[in-house]
Amino acid sequence: MTSTATRPRGARARAAIAAKTLRTDRWWFAPLITVVGLTAWVAYATVRVYLHNWYWVEDFHYLTPFYSPCITDRCVEGAAHFGRILPDWWIIPEAAFTLPFLLLFRLTCYYYRKAYYRSFWLSPPACAVPDGHQTYSGETRFPLLGQNLHRYFFYAAVIISLINSWDAVLAFHSPKGFGFGLGNLILIGNVVMLWAYTISCHSCRHIIGGRLKHFSKHPLRYRAWTFVSWLNVRHMQLAWITLGTLALTDFYVMAVAADWIPDLRFIN
Ligand code: FES
């Protein structure tokens, strides 16, 4: 609380308000929907990762992003583009090299921080609504101090997006050679959205346009920064859209791999 000694001259003491908040709108709706959405997504992803099944469509070389790159001894031959270098233990996901970095990239993302600080930690749940905790140390102490590593997870996410892009290219396949089906459209759509989310990252924006004194002397970086800034204001939407495209891509590959549905083929 501001003491009388430090309060600016003329400023009044805060009114003593007994109510927790004076807001009468549905301020709790956004945190609630965030909890429901993120919990559902994490539950789906966890189940899928530990199913250890239905991740690869042999005929069309579709590989779900949840299992890419497939690097355990359990991986079928065609799906293991980078070799099978980890043992076949159920606790080890097929994509053991990428999933931890993807998780850390999203956990430390500026948007997701806002989302889960407000919804899971109620810190604070909304503007003009009190914090759910007595004290607040922000990101100045362990473990939240680690949020500053986000810029490094961004580099890992770029590599993972490249791998996902390669998977989408390899999927132009059929038993006759080249092929193109609905699965390709879904894989490509997912990769485009993943790139949009990754490039719209605040760290990327800083890498592209930060530490410059004069944009006029760096016209190419200025153009790139303008584009990244345009995407950046849509970062929240892209964060949610990519959760959707990832789940959709995974579910489609699972459904085709399990023979629940056939792939809709346009060519071969
Ligand atoms: S700020 Fe969200 S991914 Fe970097």
Tab-separated table of N, CA and C in Angstrom, residues 31-95:
chain	number	residue	atom	x	y	z
A	31	PRO	N	-11.444	-16.445	-18.054
A	31	PRO	CA	-10.608	-17.421	-17.337
A	31	PRO	C	-11.210	-18.827	-17.351
A	32	LEU	N	-12.537	-18.901	-17.232
A	32	LEU	CA	-13.187	-20.212	-17.194
A	32	LEU	C	-13.010	-20.955	-18.519
A	33	ILE	N	-13.252	-20.251	-19.607
A	33	ILE	CA	-13.159	-20.892	-20.923
A	33	ILE	C	-11.703	-21.278	-21.227
A	34	THR	N	-10.765	-20.501	-20.688
A	34	THR	CA	-9.344	-20.833	-20.865
A	34	THR	C	-9.005	-22.116	-20.123
A	35	VAL	N	-9.482	-22.246	-18.891
A	35	VAL	CA	-9.225	-23.468	-18.115
A	35	VAL	C	-9.806	-24.673	-18.835
A	36	VAL	N	-11.047	-24.544	-19.295
A	36	VAL	CA	-11.707	-25.671	-19.964
A	36	VAL	C	-10.949	-26.034	-21.253
A	37	GLY	N	-10.630	-25.022	-22.059
A	37	GLY	CA	-9.979	-25.273	-23.349
A	37	GLY	C	-8.595	-25.879	-23.189
A	38	LEU	N	-7.775	-25.288	-22.325
A	38	LEU	CA	-6.409	-25.794	-22.173
A	38	LEU	C	-6.394	-27.170	-21.508
A	39	THR	N	-7.275	-27.386	-20.531
A	39	THR	CA	-7.323	-28.695	-19.869
A	39	THR	C	-7.732	-29.778	-20.864
A	40	ALA	N	-8.739	-29.476	-21.672
A	40	ALA	CA	-9.208	-30.467	-22.651
A	40	ALA	C	-8.092	-30.784	-23.645
A	41	TRP	N	-7.377	-29.755	-24.093
A	41	TRP	CA	-6.327	-29.982	-25.093
A	41	TRP	C	-5.192	-30.811	-24.496
A	42	VAL	N	-4.757	-30.454	-23.304
A	42	VAL	CA	-3.649	-31.175	-22.672
A	42	VAL	C	-4.065	-32.633	-22.411
A	43	ALA	N	-5.315	-32.861	-22.006
A	43	ALA	CA	-5.783	-34.232	-21.760
A	43	ALA	C	-5.758	-35.029	-23.065
A	44	TYR	N	-6.272	-34.434	-24.146
A	44	TYR	CA	-6.278	-35.126	-25.439
A	44	TYR	C	-4.838	-35.453	-25.872
A	45	ALA	N	-3.951	-34.447	-25.793
A	45	ALA	CA	-2.574	-34.640	-26.261
A	45	ALA	C	-1.865	-35.714	-25.439
A	46	THR	N	-2.099	-35.720	-24.131
A	46	THR	CA	-1.432	-36.711	-23.274
A	46	THR	C	-1.895	-38.126	-23.628
A	47	VAL	N	-3.200	-38.282	-23.802
A	47	VAL	CA	-3.725	-39.608	-24.173
A	47	VAL	C	-3.138	-40.047	-25.505
A	48	ARG	N	-3.118	-39.136	-26.464
A	48	ARG	CA	-2.626	-39.491	-27.798
A	48	ARG	C	-1.148	-39.869	-27.786
A	49	VAL	N	-0.364	-39.091	-27.053
A	49	VAL	CA	1.077	-39.344	-27.026
A	49	VAL	C	1.363	-40.716	-26.417
A	50	TYR	N	0.560	-41.118	-25.401
A	50	TYR	CA	0.827	-42.394	-24.734
A	50	TYR	C	0.021	-43.560	-25.289
A	51	LEU	N	-0.725	-43.314	-26.368
A	51	LEU	CA	-1.366	-44.438	-27.053
A	51	LEU	C	-0.321	-45.264	-27.803
A	52	HIS	N	0.728	-44.606	-28.261
A	52	HIS	CA	1.785	-45.269	-29.030
A	52	HIS	C	1.215	-46.018	-30.226
A	53	ASN	N	0.232	-45.440	-30.844
A	53	ASN	CA	-0.429	-46.154	-31.943
A	53	ASN	C	-1.096	-45.143	-32.882
A	54	TRP	N	-1.364	-45.577	-34.124
A	54	TRP	CA	-2.149	-44.814	-35.096
A	54	TRP	C	-1.561	-43.426	-35.356
A	55	TYR	N	-0.273	-43.400	-35.577
A	55	TYR	CA	0.398	-42.112	-35.826
A	55	TYR	C	0.933	-42.002	-37.245
A	56	TRP	N	0.861	-43.092	-38.001
A	56	TRP	CA	1.503	-43.138	-39.320
A	56	TRP	C	0.586	-43.856	-40.295
A	57	VAL	N	0.394	-43.245	-41.479
A	57	VAL	CA	-0.391	-43.892	-42.539
A	57	VAL	C	0.598	-44.331	-43.617
A	58	GLU	N	0.819	-45.621	-43.676
A	58	GLU	CA	1.875	-46.157	-44.541
A	58	GLU	C	1.657	-45.785	-46.013
A	59	ASP	N	0.406	-45.920	-46.498
A	59	ASP	CA	0.154	-45.688	-47.927
A	59	ASP	C	0.474	-44.256	-48.356
A	60	PHE	N	0.172	-43.288	-47.486
A	60	PHE	CA	0.299	-41.876	-47.886
A	60	PHE	C	1.385	-41.123	-47.124
A	61	HIS	N	2.103	-41.823	-46.277
A	61	HIS	CA	3.192	-41.226	-45.483
A	61	HIS	C	2.726	-40.044	-44.638
A	62	TYR	N	1.525	-40.147	-44.102
A	62	TYR	CA	1.048	-39.127	-43.166
A	62	TYR	C	1.614	-39.453	-41.784
A	63	LEU	N	2.249	-38.468	-41.170
A	63	LEU	CA	2.771	-38.636	-39.803
A	63	LEU	C	2.172	-37.530	-38.944
A	64	THR	N	1.567	-37.900	-37.826
A	64	THR	CA	0.976	-36.871	-36.970
A	64	THR	C	2.080	-36.037	-36.311
A	65	PRO	N	1.866	-34.729	-36.145
A	65	PRO	CA	2.886	-33.886	-35.502
A	65	PRO	C	3.175	-34.298	-34.061
A	66	PHE	N	2.225	-35.007	-33.407
A	66	PHE	CA	2.458	-35.438	-32.026
A	66	PHE	C	3.532	-36.528	-31.944
A	67	TYR	N	3.887	-37.128	-33.077
A	67	TYR	CA	4.880	-38.213	-33.074
A	67	TYR	C	6.062	-37.868	-33.980
A	68	SER	N	6.283	-36.597	-34.208
A	68	SER	CA	7.327	-36.202	-35.159
A	68	SER	C	8.433	-35.403	-34.491
A	69	PRO	N	9.692	-35.731	-34.748
A	69	PRO	CA	10.137	-36.917	-35.478
A	69	PRO	C	10.064	-38.147	-34.582
A	70	CYS	N	9.764	-39.267	-35.224
A	70	CYS	CA	9.555	-40.526	-34.505
A	70	CYS	C	10.931	-41.160	-34.258
A	71	ILE	N	11.353	-41.230	-32.993
A	71	ILE	CA	12.755	-41.615	-32.758
A	71	ILE	C	12.930	-42.736	-31.741
A	72	THR	N	11.846	-43.473	-31.406
A	72	THR	CA	12.048	-44.601	-30.479
A	72	THR	C	12.081	-45.910	-31.281
A	73	ASP	N	12.525	-46.949	-30.615
A	73	ASP	CA	12.618	-48.271	-31.241
A	73	ASP	C	11.264	-48.786	-31.694
A	74	ARG	N	10.190	-48.197	-31.131
A	74	ARG	CA	8.830	-48.629	-31.441
A	74	ARG	C	8.363	-48.105	-32.804
A	75	CYS	N	9.016	-47.051	-33.311
A	75	CYS	CA	8.562	-46.391	-34.545
A	75	CYS	C	8.632	-47.336	-35.738
A	76	VAL	N	7.593	-47.287	-36.566
A	76	VAL	CA	7.637	-48.111	-37.772
A	76	VAL	C	8.687	-47.527	-38.707
A	77	GLU	N	9.217	-48.384	-39.546
A	77	GLU	CA	10.346	-48.040	-40.412
A	77	GLU	C	10.148	-46.707	-41.153
A	78	GLY	N	9.021	-46.574	-41.855
A	78	GLY	CA	8.812	-45.401	-42.707
A	78	GLY	C	8.692	-44.099	-41.935
A	79	ALA	N	8.230	-44.180	-40.680
A	79	ALA	CA	7.998	-42.956	-39.906
A	79	ALA	C	9.258	-42.431	-39.250
A	80	ALA	N	10.289	-43.271	-39.149
A	80	ALA	CA	11.498	-42.885	-38.416
A	80	ALA	C	12.481	-42.165	-39.350
A	81	HIS	N	12.141	-40.935	-39.739
A	81	HIS	CA	12.980	-40.205	-40.695
A	81	HIS	C	14.357	-39.865	-40.122
A	82	PHE	N	14.464	-39.793	-38.795
A	82	PHE	CA	15.730	-39.383	-38.185
A	82	PHE	C	16.375	-40.520	-37.393
A	83	GLY	N	15.947	-41.749	-37.674
A	83	GLY	CA	16.521	-42.904	-36.988
A	83	GLY	C	15.778	-43.212	-35.702
A	84	ARG	N	15.985	-44.455	-35.200
A	84	ARG	CA	15.330	-44.883	-33.952
A	84	ARG	C	16.388	-44.953	-32.862
A	85	ILE	N	16.571	-43.844	-32.186
A	85	ILE	CA	17.723	-43.731	-31.293
A	85	ILE	C	17.376	-43.880	-29.809
A	86	LEU	N	16.089	-43.974	-29.476
A	86	LEU	CA	15.707	-44.133	-28.067
A	86	LEU	C	15.042	-45.496	-27.858
A	87	PRO	N	15.143	-46.031	-26.624
A	87	PRO	CA	14.564	-47.373	-26.374
A	87	PRO	C	13.033	-47.360	-26.387
A	88	ASP	N	12.488	-48.538	-26.479
A	88	ASP	CA	11.041	-48.730	-26.570
A	88	ASP	C	10.440	-48.866	-25.170
A	89	TRP	N	10.461	-47.787	-24.398
A	89	TRP	CA	9.830	-47.781	-23.083
A	89	TRP	C	8.569	-46.949	-23.186
A	90	TRP	N	7.460	-47.438	-22.574
A	90	TRP	CA	6.171	-46.770	-22.764
A	90	TRP	C	6.202	-45.331	-22.269
A	91	ILE	N	7.058	-45.042	-21.276
A	91	ILE	CA	7.101	-43.695	-20.709
A	91	ILE	C	7.742	-42.699	-21.679
A	92	ILE	N	8.493	-43.207	-22.654
A	92	ILE	CA	9.176	-42.314	-23.601
A	92	ILE	C	8.278	-42.102	-24.815
A	93	PRO	N	7.837	-40.862	-25.052
A	93	PRO	CA	7.017	-40.619	-26.242
A	93	PRO	C	7.851	-40.802	-27.513
A	94	GLU	N	7.167	-41.120	-28.605
A	94	GLU	CA	7.867	-41.286	-29.876
A	94	GLU	C	8.594	-39.995	-30.275
A	95	ALA	N	7.999	-38.856	-29.951
A	95	ALA	CA	8.608	-37.564	-30.303
A	95	ALA	C	9.307	-36.967	-29.083
